[in-house]
CSV table of C-alpha atoms and ligand atoms in Angstrom, one decimal:
chain,number,residue,atom,x,y,z
F,1,MET,CA,63.3,92.2,76.0
F,2,GLN,CA,60.3,90.6,77.7
F,3,PHE,CA,58.2,87.9,76.1
F,4,TYR,CA,54.5,87.5,77.0
F,5,ASN,CA,52.1,84.7,77.0
F,6,LEU,CA,49.6,85.1,74.2
F,7,LYS,CA,46.9,83.4,76.3
F,8,HIS,CA,47.7,85.3,79.5
F,9,PRO,CA,49.3,88.6,78.4
F,10,THR,CA,50.1,89.5,82.0
F,11,GLU,CA,52.5,86.6,82.2
F,12,LYS,CA,55.9,88.0,81.1
F,13,VAL,CA,59.2,86.3,81.1
F,14,SER,CA,62.8,87.2,80.1
F,15,PHE,CA,64.4,85.7,76.9
F,16,SER,CA,66.3,83.1,78.9
F,17,GLN,CA,63.1,82.0,80.8
F,18,ALA,CA,61.1,81.8,77.6
F,19,VAL,CA,63.8,79.6,76.0
F,20,ARG,CA,64.0,77.4,79.1
F,21,GLN,CA,60.3,77.2,79.7
F,22,GLY,CA,59.1,76.7,76.2
F,23,LEU,CA,55.5,77.4,76.9
F,24,GLY,CA,53.6,79.6,79.3
F,25,LYS,CA,50.6,79.0,81.5
F,26,ASP,CA,47.8,76.9,79.8
F,27,GLN,CA,50.3,76.0,77.0
F,28,GLY,CA,50.3,79.6,75.9
F,29,LEU,CA,52.9,80.7,73.3
F,30,PHE,CA,55.5,83.4,74.1
F,31,PHE,CA,55.6,86.4,71.9
F,32,PRO,CA,58.0,89.4,71.9
F,33,GLU,CA,56.5,92.4,73.7
F,34,SER,CA,57.7,94.7,70.9
F,35,VAL,CA,59.0,94.0,67.4
F,36,PRO,CA,62.2,96.0,66.8
F,37,HIS,CA,62.4,98.0,63.6
F,38,ILE,CA,65.4,98.0,61.3
F,39,ASP,CA,66.5,101.5,60.3
F,40,ASP,CA,69.4,101.0,58.0
F,41,LEU,CA,68.2,98.2,55.8
F,42,GLU,CA,70.9,98.6,53.1
F,43,GLY,CA,73.6,98.6,55.6
F,44,LEU,CA,72.2,95.6,57.3
F,45,LEU,CA,71.9,93.7,54.0
F,46,SER,CA,75.5,94.4,53.1
F,47,LEU,CA,76.8,92.6,56.2
F,48,PRO,CA,77.9,88.9,56.2
F,49,LEU,CA,75.4,86.4,57.6
F,50,VAL,CA,76.7,86.1,61.2
F,51,GLU,CA,77.2,89.8,61.8
F,52,ARG,CA,73.9,90.7,60.3
F,53,SER,CA,72.1,88.0,62.3
F,54,CYS,CA,73.7,89.3,65.5
F,55,LYS,CA,72.2,92.7,64.8
F,56,ILE,CA,68.8,91.2,64.1
F,57,LEU,CA,68.8,89.1,67.3
F,58,ALA,CA,70.4,91.6,69.7
F,59,PRO,CA,67.2,93.5,70.6
F,60,PHE,CA,65.4,90.3,71.3
F,61,VAL,CA,68.0,88.7,73.6
F,62,GLY,CA,68.5,92.1,75.3
F,63,GLU,CA,71.1,92.2,78.1
F,64,GLU,CA,70.9,88.6,78.9
F,65,LEU,CA,73.7,87.7,76.6
F,66,SER,CA,76.7,90.0,76.0
F,67,PRO,CA,77.5,91.0,72.3
F,68,GLU,CA,80.5,88.6,72.5
F,69,GLN,CA,78.3,85.8,73.8
F,70,LEU,CA,75.7,86.4,71.1
F,71,LYS,CA,78.3,86.5,68.4
F,72,ASP,CA,79.8,83.2,69.7
F,73,ILE,CA,76.4,81.6,69.7
F,74,VAL,CA,75.4,82.7,66.2
F,75,THR,CA,78.9,81.7,64.8
F,76,GLN,CA,78.5,78.2,66.3
F,77,ALA,CA,74.8,77.9,65.2
F,78,PHE,CA,75.0,79.3,61.7
F,79,ASN,CA,78.1,77.5,60.5
F,80,PHE,CA,76.7,76.6,57.1
F,81,PRO,CA,75.2,78.8,54.4
F,82,ALA,CA,71.6,79.5,53.2
F,83,LEU,CA,71.8,79.7,49.4
F,84,VAL,CA,69.5,81.4,46.9
F,85,GLN,CA,69.6,79.5,43.6
F,86,PRO,CA,67.9,80.6,40.4
F,87,ILE,CA,65.1,78.4,39.0
F,88,SER,CA,63.7,80.6,36.3
F,89,GLU,CA,63.5,84.2,35.2
F,90,ASN,CA,61.1,85.2,37.9
F,91,CYS,CA,61.8,82.6,40.6
F,92,SER,CA,64.5,81.4,42.9
F,93,VAL,CA,64.7,78.8,45.7
F,94,LEU,CA,66.1,79.6,49.1
F,95,GLU,CA,68.0,76.4,50.0
F,96,LEU,CA,68.0,75.9,53.8
F,97,PHE,CA,69.3,72.4,53.9
F,98,HIS,CA,73.1,72.8,53.9
F,99,GLY,CA,73.4,72.1,57.7
F,100,PRO,CA,74.5,68.9,59.4
F,101,THR,CA,71.1,67.2,59.2
F,102,LEU,CA,70.2,68.5,55.8
F,103,ALA,CA,67.0,70.3,56.8
F,104,PHE,CA,66.1,73.9,57.7
F,105,LYS,CA,65.4,72.8,61.3
F,106,ASP,CA,69.2,73.0,61.8
F,107,PHE,CA,69.0,76.8,62.0
F,108,GLY,CA,66.5,77.0,64.8
F,109,GLY,CA,67.7,73.8,66.6
F,110,ARG,CA,71.4,74.9,66.7
F,111,PHE,CA,70.6,78.4,67.8
F,112,MET,CA,68.4,77.1,70.6
F,113,ALA,CA,71.0,74.6,71.7
F,114,GLN,CA,73.7,77.2,71.9
F,115,CYS,CA,71.4,79.6,73.9
F,116,LEU,CA,70.6,76.9,76.4
F,117,GLN,CA,74.3,76.1,76.7
F,118,ALA,CA,75.1,79.7,77.5
F,119,PHE,CA,72.3,79.9,80.1
F,120,THR,CA,73.1,76.7,81.8
F,121,ARG,CA,76.8,77.8,82.0
F,122,GLN,CA,75.7,81.1,83.7
F,123,SER,CA,73.6,79.3,86.3
F,124,ASN,CA,75.8,76.2,86.5
F,125,GLU,CA,72.8,73.9,86.3
F,126,LYS,CA,72.2,70.7,84.4
F,127,ILE,CA,69.3,70.1,82.1
F,128,THR,CA,67.8,67.1,80.2
F,129,ILE,CA,66.3,67.6,76.8
F,130,LEU,CA,63.5,65.0,76.3
F,131,THR,CA,61.9,64.7,72.9
F,132,ALA,CA,60.0,62.2,70.7
F,133,THR,CA,60.6,62.0,67.0
F,134,SER,CA,59.0,60.4,64.0
F,135,GLY,CA,62.2,61.1,62.1
F,136,ASP,CA,63.6,64.5,61.3
F,137,THR,CA,63.3,66.4,64.5
F,138,GLY,CA,65.4,63.8,66.3
F,139,ALA,CA,68.3,64.3,64.0
F,140,ALA,CA,68.3,68.1,64.2
F,141,VAL,CA,68.0,68.0,68.0
F,142,ALA,CA,70.7,65.3,68.4
F,143,HIS,CA,73.2,67.1,66.2
F,144,ALA,CA,72.5,70.5,67.7
F,145,PHE,CA,73.1,69.4,71.3
F,146,TYR,CA,75.9,66.9,70.6
F,147,GLY,CA,78.9,67.5,72.8
F,148,LEU,CA,77.4,70.4,74.8
F,149,GLU,CA,78.2,70.6,78.5
F,150,ASN,CA,75.6,70.3,81.2
F,151,ILE,CA,73.0,69.1,78.7
F,152,ASN,CA,71.9,65.5,78.3
F,153,VAL,CA,69.6,64.6,75.5
F,154,VAL,CA,67.1,61.7,75.4
F,155,ILE,CA,65.3,60.9,72.2
F,156,LEU,CA,62.4,58.5,72.0
F,157,TYR,CA,61.3,57.0,68.7
F,158,PRO,CA,59.1,54.1,67.5
F,159,GLN,CA,61.3,51.1,66.8
F,160,GLY,CA,61.0,49.8,63.3
F,161,LYS,CA,58.7,52.6,62.2
F,162,ILE,CA,61.3,55.1,60.8
F,163,SER,CA,63.6,54.5,57.9
F,164,LEU,CA,67.1,53.0,58.7
F,165,LEU,CA,68.8,56.1,57.3
F,166,GLN,CA,66.6,58.4,59.5
F,167,GLU,CA,67.4,56.3,62.5
F,168,LYS,CA,71.1,56.3,61.8
F,169,MET,CA,71.1,60.1,61.6
F,170,PHE,CA,70.5,60.5,65.4
F,171,THR,CA,71.2,57.1,67.1
F,172,THR,CA,74.9,56.8,66.2
F,173,LEU,CA,76.4,59.8,68.0
F,174,GLY,CA,76.6,58.6,71.6
F,175,GLY,CA,78.2,60.9,74.2
F,176,ASN,CA,75.5,63.1,75.7
F,177,ILE,CA,72.9,61.9,73.2
F,178,SER,CA,70.9,58.9,74.4
F,179,THR,CA,68.3,57.3,72.1
F,180,LEU,CA,65.5,54.9,73.2
F,181,ALA,CA,63.9,52.6,70.7
F,182,VAL,CA,60.3,52.3,72.0
F,183,ASN,CA,58.3,49.2,71.4
F,184,GLY,CA,55.2,51.2,70.3
F,185,SER,CA,54.0,53.9,67.9
F,186,PHE,CA,55.0,57.5,67.5
F,187,ASP,CA,51.9,58.5,69.5
F,188,ASP,CA,53.0,56.2,72.3
F,189,CYS,CA,56.4,58.0,72.3
F,190,GLN,CA,54.7,61.4,72.5
F,191,GLN,CA,52.5,60.2,75.3
F,192,LEU,CA,55.5,59.0,77.3
F,193,VAL,CA,57.2,62.4,76.8
F,194,LYS,CA,54.0,64.1,78.0
F,195,ASP,CA,53.8,61.9,81.0
F,196,CYS,CA,57.3,62.9,81.9
F,197,PHE,CA,56.5,66.6,81.6
F,198,ASP,CA,53.4,66.1,83.8
F,199,ASP,CA,55.5,64.5,86.5
F,200,GLN,CA,56.5,67.6,88.6
F,201,GLY,CA,59.0,65.6,90.7
F,202,LEU,CA,60.8,64.2,87.7
F,203,ASN,CA,60.7,67.5,85.9
F,204,GLN,CA,62.5,69.2,88.7
F,205,ALA,CA,64.9,66.4,89.5
F,206,ILE,CA,66.4,66.3,86.0
F,207,GLY,CA,65.6,69.8,84.7
F,208,LEU,CA,63.4,68.8,81.8
F,209,ASN,CA,63.2,70.8,78.6
F,210,SER,CA,61.4,69.8,75.4
F,211,ALA,CA,63.4,71.7,72.7
F,212,ASN,CA,60.3,71.5,70.5
F,213,SER,CA,59.3,73.6,67.6
F,214,ILE,CA,57.3,76.2,69.6
F,215,ASN,CA,60.4,77.5,71.4
F,216,ILE,CA,60.7,81.2,70.7
F,217,SER,CA,64.5,80.9,70.1
F,218,ARG,CA,63.9,78.8,67.0
F,219,LEU,CA,61.6,81.3,65.5
F,220,LEU,CA,64.0,84.2,66.1
F,221,ALA,CA,66.9,82.3,64.5
F,222,GLN,CA,64.7,81.6,61.4
F,223,ILE,CA,64.1,85.4,60.9
F,224,CYS,CA,67.7,85.6,60.0
F,225,TYR,CA,67.6,83.6,56.8
F,226,TYR,CA,64.8,85.8,55.3
F,227,PHE,CA,67.2,88.7,55.6
F,228,GLU,CA,70.0,86.5,54.1
F,229,ALA,CA,67.8,85.7,51.1
F,230,ALA,CA,66.9,89.4,50.6
F,231,ALA,CA,70.6,90.2,50.9
F,232,GLN,CA,71.6,87.8,48.1
F,233,LEU,CA,68.7,88.8,45.9
F,234,TYR,CA,69.5,92.4,46.4
F,235,ARG,CA,73.0,91.7,45.3
F,236,GLN,CA,71.8,89.7,42.3
F,237,ARG,CA,68.9,91.9,41.2
F,238,GLY,CA,69.4,95.3,42.7
F,239,LYS,CA,65.8,95.3,44.1
F,240,ILE,CA,63.7,93.4,46.6
F,241,ASP,CA,60.4,95.2,46.9
F,242,ASP,CA,58.7,92.7,44.6
F,243,LEU,CA,59.5,89.5,46.5
F,244,VAL,CA,56.8,86.9,47.2
F,245,PHE,CA,57.9,84.1,49.6
F,246,SER,CA,56.2,80.7,49.4
F,247,VAL,CA,56.6,78.7,52.6
F,248,PRO,CA,55.9,75.0,52.8
F,249,SER,CA,54.1,74.8,56.1
F,250,GLY,CA,53.3,72.3,58.8
F,251,ASN,CA,53.4,73.8,62.2
F,252,PHE,CA,53.8,77.3,60.7
F,253,GLY,CA,57.0,78.2,62.5
F,254,ASN,CA,58.8,79.0,59.3
F,255,LEU,CA,56.0,81.3,58.2
F,256,THR,CA,55.8,83.0,61.6
F,257,ALA,CA,59.5,83.9,61.3
F,258,GLY,CA,59.0,85.3,57.8
F,259,LEU,CA,56.1,87.5,59.0
F,260,LEU,CA,58.3,88.7,61.9
F,261,ALA,CA,61.0,89.7,59.4
F,262,LYS,CA,58.5,91.7,57.5
F,263,ALA,CA,57.2,93.3,60.7
F,264,MET,CA,60.8,94.3,61.5
F,265,GLY,CA,60.9,96.2,58.2
F,266,LEU,CA,62.2,93.7,55.6
F,267,PRO,CA,60.1,94.8,52.6
F,268,ILE,CA,58.7,91.4,51.5
F,269,LYS,CA,55.7,92.1,49.3
F,270,ARG,CA,53.6,89.1,50.4
F,271,PHE,CA,53.6,85.4,51.6
F,272,ILE,CA,52.0,82.3,50.5
F,273,ALA,CA,51.5,79.5,53.1
F,274,ALA,CA,51.6,76.3,51.1
F,275,THR,CA,50.3,73.1,52.6
F,276,ASN,CA,49.7,69.6,51.6
F,277,ALA,CA,46.3,67.9,52.0
F,278,ASN,CA,46.4,68.8,55.7
F,279,ASP,CA,44.8,72.1,54.8
F,280,THR,CA,43.3,73.5,57.9
F,281,VAL,CA,44.8,77.0,57.3
F,282,PRO,CA,43.9,77.4,53.6
F,283,ARG,CA,40.3,76.4,54.4
F,284,TYR,CA,40.3,78.7,57.4
F,285,LEU,CA,41.5,81.7,55.4
F,286,GLN,CA,38.7,81.0,52.9
F,287,SER,CA,35.8,80.4,55.2
F,288,GLY,CA,36.8,81.9,58.5
F,289,ASN,CA,36.0,78.6,60.3
F,290,TRP,CA,38.8,76.7,62.1
F,291,GLN,CA,38.0,73.1,61.4
F,292,PRO,CA,40.9,70.7,61.6
F,293,ASN,CA,40.3,67.3,59.9
F,294,PRO,CA,42.1,64.2,61.0
F,295,THR,CA,45.7,64.3,59.9
F,296,VAL,CA,46.4,62.4,56.6
F,297,ALA,CA,49.8,61.0,55.5
F,298,THR,CA,51.4,62.6,52.5
F,299,MET,CA,54.7,62.6,50.6
F,300,SER,CA,55.6,65.8,52.3
F,301,ASN,CA,55.3,64.1,55.7
F,302,ALA,CA,57.0,66.8,57.8
F,303,MET,CA,54.0,68.9,57.0
F,304,ASP,CA,51.4,66.3,58.0
F,305,VAL,CA,50.0,68.5,60.7
F,306,SER,CA,46.3,69.5,61.0
F,307,ARG,CA,46.5,71.6,64.2
F,308,PRO,CA,49.5,73.8,63.5
F,309,ASN,CA,50.9,74.8,66.9
F,310,ASN,CA,52.3,78.2,65.8
F,311,TRP,CA,49.1,79.5,64.3
F,312,PRO,CA,48.2,81.7,67.3
F,313,ARG,CA,51.4,83.6,66.6
F,314,VAL,CA,50.5,84.1,62.9
F,315,GLU,CA,47.0,85.2,63.8
F,316,HIS,CA,48.5,87.7,66.4
F,317,LEU,CA,50.8,89.2,63.8
F,318,LEU,CA,47.9,89.7,61.3
F,319,THR,CA,45.2,90.8,63.7
F,320,THR,CA,47.3,93.4,65.6
F,321,GLY,CA,48.5,95.0,62.3
F,322,LEU,CA,52.1,94.1,62.8
F,323,VAL,CA,51.7,92.6,59.3
F,324,ASP,CA,48.9,93.6,56.9
F,325,GLU,CA,46.4,90.8,56.6
F,326,GLN,CA,46.4,91.2,52.8
F,327,CYS,CA,50.0,89.9,52.8
F,328,LEU,CA,49.1,86.3,53.5
F,329,THR,CA,47.3,83.8,51.3
F,330,ALA,CA,47.3,80.1,51.6
F,331,GLN,CA,47.2,77.3,49.1
F,332,MET,CA,46.7,73.5,49.3
F,333,ILE,CA,48.6,71.3,46.9
F,334,ASP,CA,47.6,67.7,46.5
F,335,GLU,CA,49.8,64.6,46.0
F,336,GLU,CA,49.4,64.5,42.3
F,337,GLN,CA,50.3,68.1,41.9
F,338,THR,CA,53.3,67.6,44.1
F,339,GLN,CA,54.6,64.7,41.9
F,340,MET,CA,54.0,66.7,38.7
F,341,THR,CA,55.9,69.6,40.2
F,342,LEU,CA,58.9,67.3,41.1
F,343,LEU,CA,59.0,66.3,37.4
F,344,LYS,CA,58.6,69.9,36.3
F,345,LEU,CA,61.4,71.2,38.4
F,346,ASN,CA,63.6,68.3,37.2
F,347,SER,CA,62.9,69.4,33.6
F,348,LEU,CA,64.1,72.8,34.6
F,349,GLY,CA,67.4,71.2,35.8
F,350,TYR,CA,66.6,71.2,39.5
F,351,ILE,CA,66.2,68.1,41.6
F,352,SER,CA,63.9,68.9,44.5
F,353,GLU,CA,61.8,67.0,47.1
F,354,PRO,CA,58.1,67.0,48.0
F,355,HIS,CA,58.0,69.8,50.6
F,356,ALA,CA,59.7,72.4,48.4
F,357,CYS,CA,57.5,71.2,45.5
F,358,VAL,CA,54.4,72.1,47.4
F,359,ALA,CA,55.8,75.6,47.8
F,360,TYR,CA,56.9,76.0,44.2
F,361,ARG,CA,53.6,74.8,42.9
F,362,ALA,CA,51.7,77.3,45.1
F,363,LEU,CA,53.9,80.0,43.8
F,364,GLN,CA,53.3,79.1,40.2
F,365,GLN,CA,49.6,79.2,40.8
F,366,SER,CA,49.6,82.7,42.2
F,367,LEU,CA,52.6,84.7,41.1
F,368,GLU,CA,51.6,87.8,39.2
F,369,ALA,CA,53.4,90.0,36.6
F,370,GLY,CA,55.9,92.2,38.3
F,371,GLU,CA,56.5,89.9,41.2
F,372,PHE,CA,59.5,87.7,41.9
F,373,GLY,CA,58.9,84.4,43.6
F,374,VAL,CA,61.1,82.7,46.3
F,375,PHE,CA,60.2,79.3,47.6
F,376,LEU,CA,61.9,77.7,50.6
F,377,GLY,CA,63.8,74.5,50.1
F,378,THR,CA,63.4,73.0,53.5
F,379,ALA,CA,65.1,69.6,53.1
F,380,HIS,CA,67.8,68.0,50.9
F,381,PRO,CA,66.2,65.7,48.3
F,382,ALA,CA,68.3,62.8,49.5
F,383,LYS,CA,66.3,62.9,52.8
F,384,PHE,CA,63.3,61.8,50.7
F,385,LYS,CA,65.3,59.5,48.5
F,386,GLU,CA,62.7,56.7,47.9
F,387,THR,CA,60.0,59.2,46.9
F,388,VAL,CA,62.2,61.3,44.7
F,389,GLU,CA,63.8,58.3,43.0
F,390,SER,CA,60.4,56.6,42.3
F,391,VAL,CA,58.9,59.8,40.8
F,392,LEU,CA,61.9,60.8,38.7
F,393,GLY,CA,62.8,57.2,37.8
F,394,GLN,CA,66.5,57.9,38.4
F,395,PRO,CA,68.9,57.1,41.2
F,396,LEU,CA,69.9,59.8,43.7
F,397,ALA,CA,73.4,60.1,45.2
F,398,LEU,CA,73.7,60.3,49.0
F,399,PRO,CA,75.4,63.4,50.2
F,400,LYS,CA,78.4,63.0,52.5
F,401,GLU,CA,76.4,63.6,55.8
F,402,LEU,CA,74.1,60.7,55.1
F,403,ALA,CA,76.7,58.4,53.5
F,404,ASP,CA,78.9,58.8,56.6
F,405,CYS,CA,76.4,57.9,59.2
F,406,ALA,CA,75.0,55.0,57.1
F,407,SER,CA,77.9,52.9,58.1
F,408,GLU,CA,77.8,53.7,61.8
F,409,LYS,CA,76.4,51.5,64.5
F,410,ILE,CA,73.0,52.2,66.1
F,411,LEU,CA,73.5,52.9,69.9
F,412,SER,CA,69.9,52.9,71.1
F,413,LEU,CA,68.5,51.2,74.2
F,414,PRO,CA,65.2,49.3,73.8
F,415,LEU,CA,62.3,50.6,75.9
F,416,ASP,CA,58.9,49.1,76.6
F,417,ASN,CA,55.9,51.5,76.2
F,418,ASP,CA,56.0,51.9,80.0
F,419,PHE,CA,56.3,55.2,81.9
F,420,SER,CA,57.8,53.9,85.1
F,421,GLN,CA,60.6,52.2,83.2
F,422,LEU,CA,61.4,55.4,81.4
F,423,ARG,CA,61.3,57.4,84.6
F,424,THR,CA,63.8,55.1,86.2
F,425,LEU,CA,66.1,55.4,83.2
F,426,LEU,CA,65.9,59.2,83.1
F,427,LEU,CA,66.7,59.6,86.8
F,428,GLY,CA,69.8,57.4,86.3
F,429,ASN,CA,70.7,59.2,83.1
F,430,TYR,CA,70.8,62.5,84.9
F,431,ALA,CA,73.7,61.3,87.0
F,432,SER,CA,75.6,60.0,84.0
F,433,PRO,CA,74.5,59.4,80.4
F,434,LEU,CA,72.9,56.1,79.6
F,435,PRO,CA,75.3,53.3,78.6
F,436,ASN,CA,75.3,52.8,74.9
F,437,GLU,CA,74.2,49.4,73.7
F,438,ALA,CA,73.4,48.2,70.3
F,439,VAL,CA,69.7,47.2,69.8
F,440,CYS,CA,70.3,45.5,66.4
Y,1,PLP,C1,59.4,70.9,59.6
Y,1,PLP,C2,59.4,71.0,58.2
Y,1,PLP,C3,58.5,71.8,57.4
Y,1,PLP,C4,57.4,72.6,58.1
Y,1,PLP,O1,57.9,73.7,58.8
Y,1,PLP,P1,57.0,74.4,59.9
Y,1,PLP,O2,57.8,75.5,60.4
Y,1,PLP,O3,56.6,73.4,60.9
Y,1,PLP,O4,55.8,75.0,59.1
Y,1,PLP,C5,58.6,71.8,56.0
Y,1,PLP,N1,59.5,71.0,55.4
Y,1,PLP,C6,60.4,70.2,56.1
Y,1,PLP,C7,61.4,69.4,55.3
Y,1,PLP,C8,60.3,70.2,57.5
Y,1,PLP,O5,61.2,69.4,58.1
């Protein structure tokens, strides 16, 4: 299948190009030129996760990957479950945090990494993934690409500005994963990354790729767990035409994937986009005016985004009739409501975390009789240990993934907030990964 640039519809690229390029001309997002329709839904839902996901993804990847390659990629990428757990009579949570870095970003990140590996093998080229992180993305990217051939990963982060546990989740791997502790802020890290991508010479010399959240491969992977949720709920309840999904949203990638699942024929009744105080979208759907405010910090910090970069894709799905506009509402949930909801879920016997709480609260405010609610659990509560412990007033055990890396040594190199220093390092890194050296 071809993918076209939403800003310049005549620019069309193949799946592999879309994955490698990330963005089209003028930072335009790629979108599939047609949305395949599922014919035998019951048959599809009865399959195991990997087989079903291959069927869902096959029309998008087209001939560029053989069925065997695709199966291999999906098996490697989705090597952990998505679990639907009951919360109350008319509500369940879809837990997406059972992957190696305990967040839903593992699904998209791992699928993208495996695709890139397959494409670089075919063309026998080497690439460098360069990304800046304020915490969670770094871990998902590092683990997804760890140990892959022909791919070096360089992750920049602001030294001393992320939690020690977050830092340990991506700086202790070594091998093809190099991490640079920048003497600056997260914005400085992002600027350094941008400067690298703007440097055509560097770009070509080391085959730069950003692996960021707008990559189409991530979205396609995320479609699969909406089908997985429906499959489990169909087995549990015998029906799925009353489902309302509440999606905790930041950059709106997760919601885009859900809408694509619906456009493909998964009969989800409707969606709620749940945001924290960064409520550009809820205000936009109310007033019709797109007016981003400055970003504010909240407990659900992975959703602290006021200019969601996937919104043009959502808008496209709604305005072209791929999904009925009535099927999407949005709701802002403030900090106090988020805390109260953490307590409420705890009283129902479920320990959650701020992002999922935003989604559950939005669901509670709008679920109608005859509907069944599903909210997405996007991260393991232990990733937000301090917040959860202080609101609930009880200690939280660390899951094995976090406990294991807590005792490992940080292997980052220090870096000044200086582009030329970074450039030199990257050119050297392309020949062989950076040496590991402890910063602290
Ligand atoms: C990234 C993230 C989100 C937001 O997802 P988007 O696809 O950007 O809307 C929500 N919760 C957690 C825990 C995240 O890491």
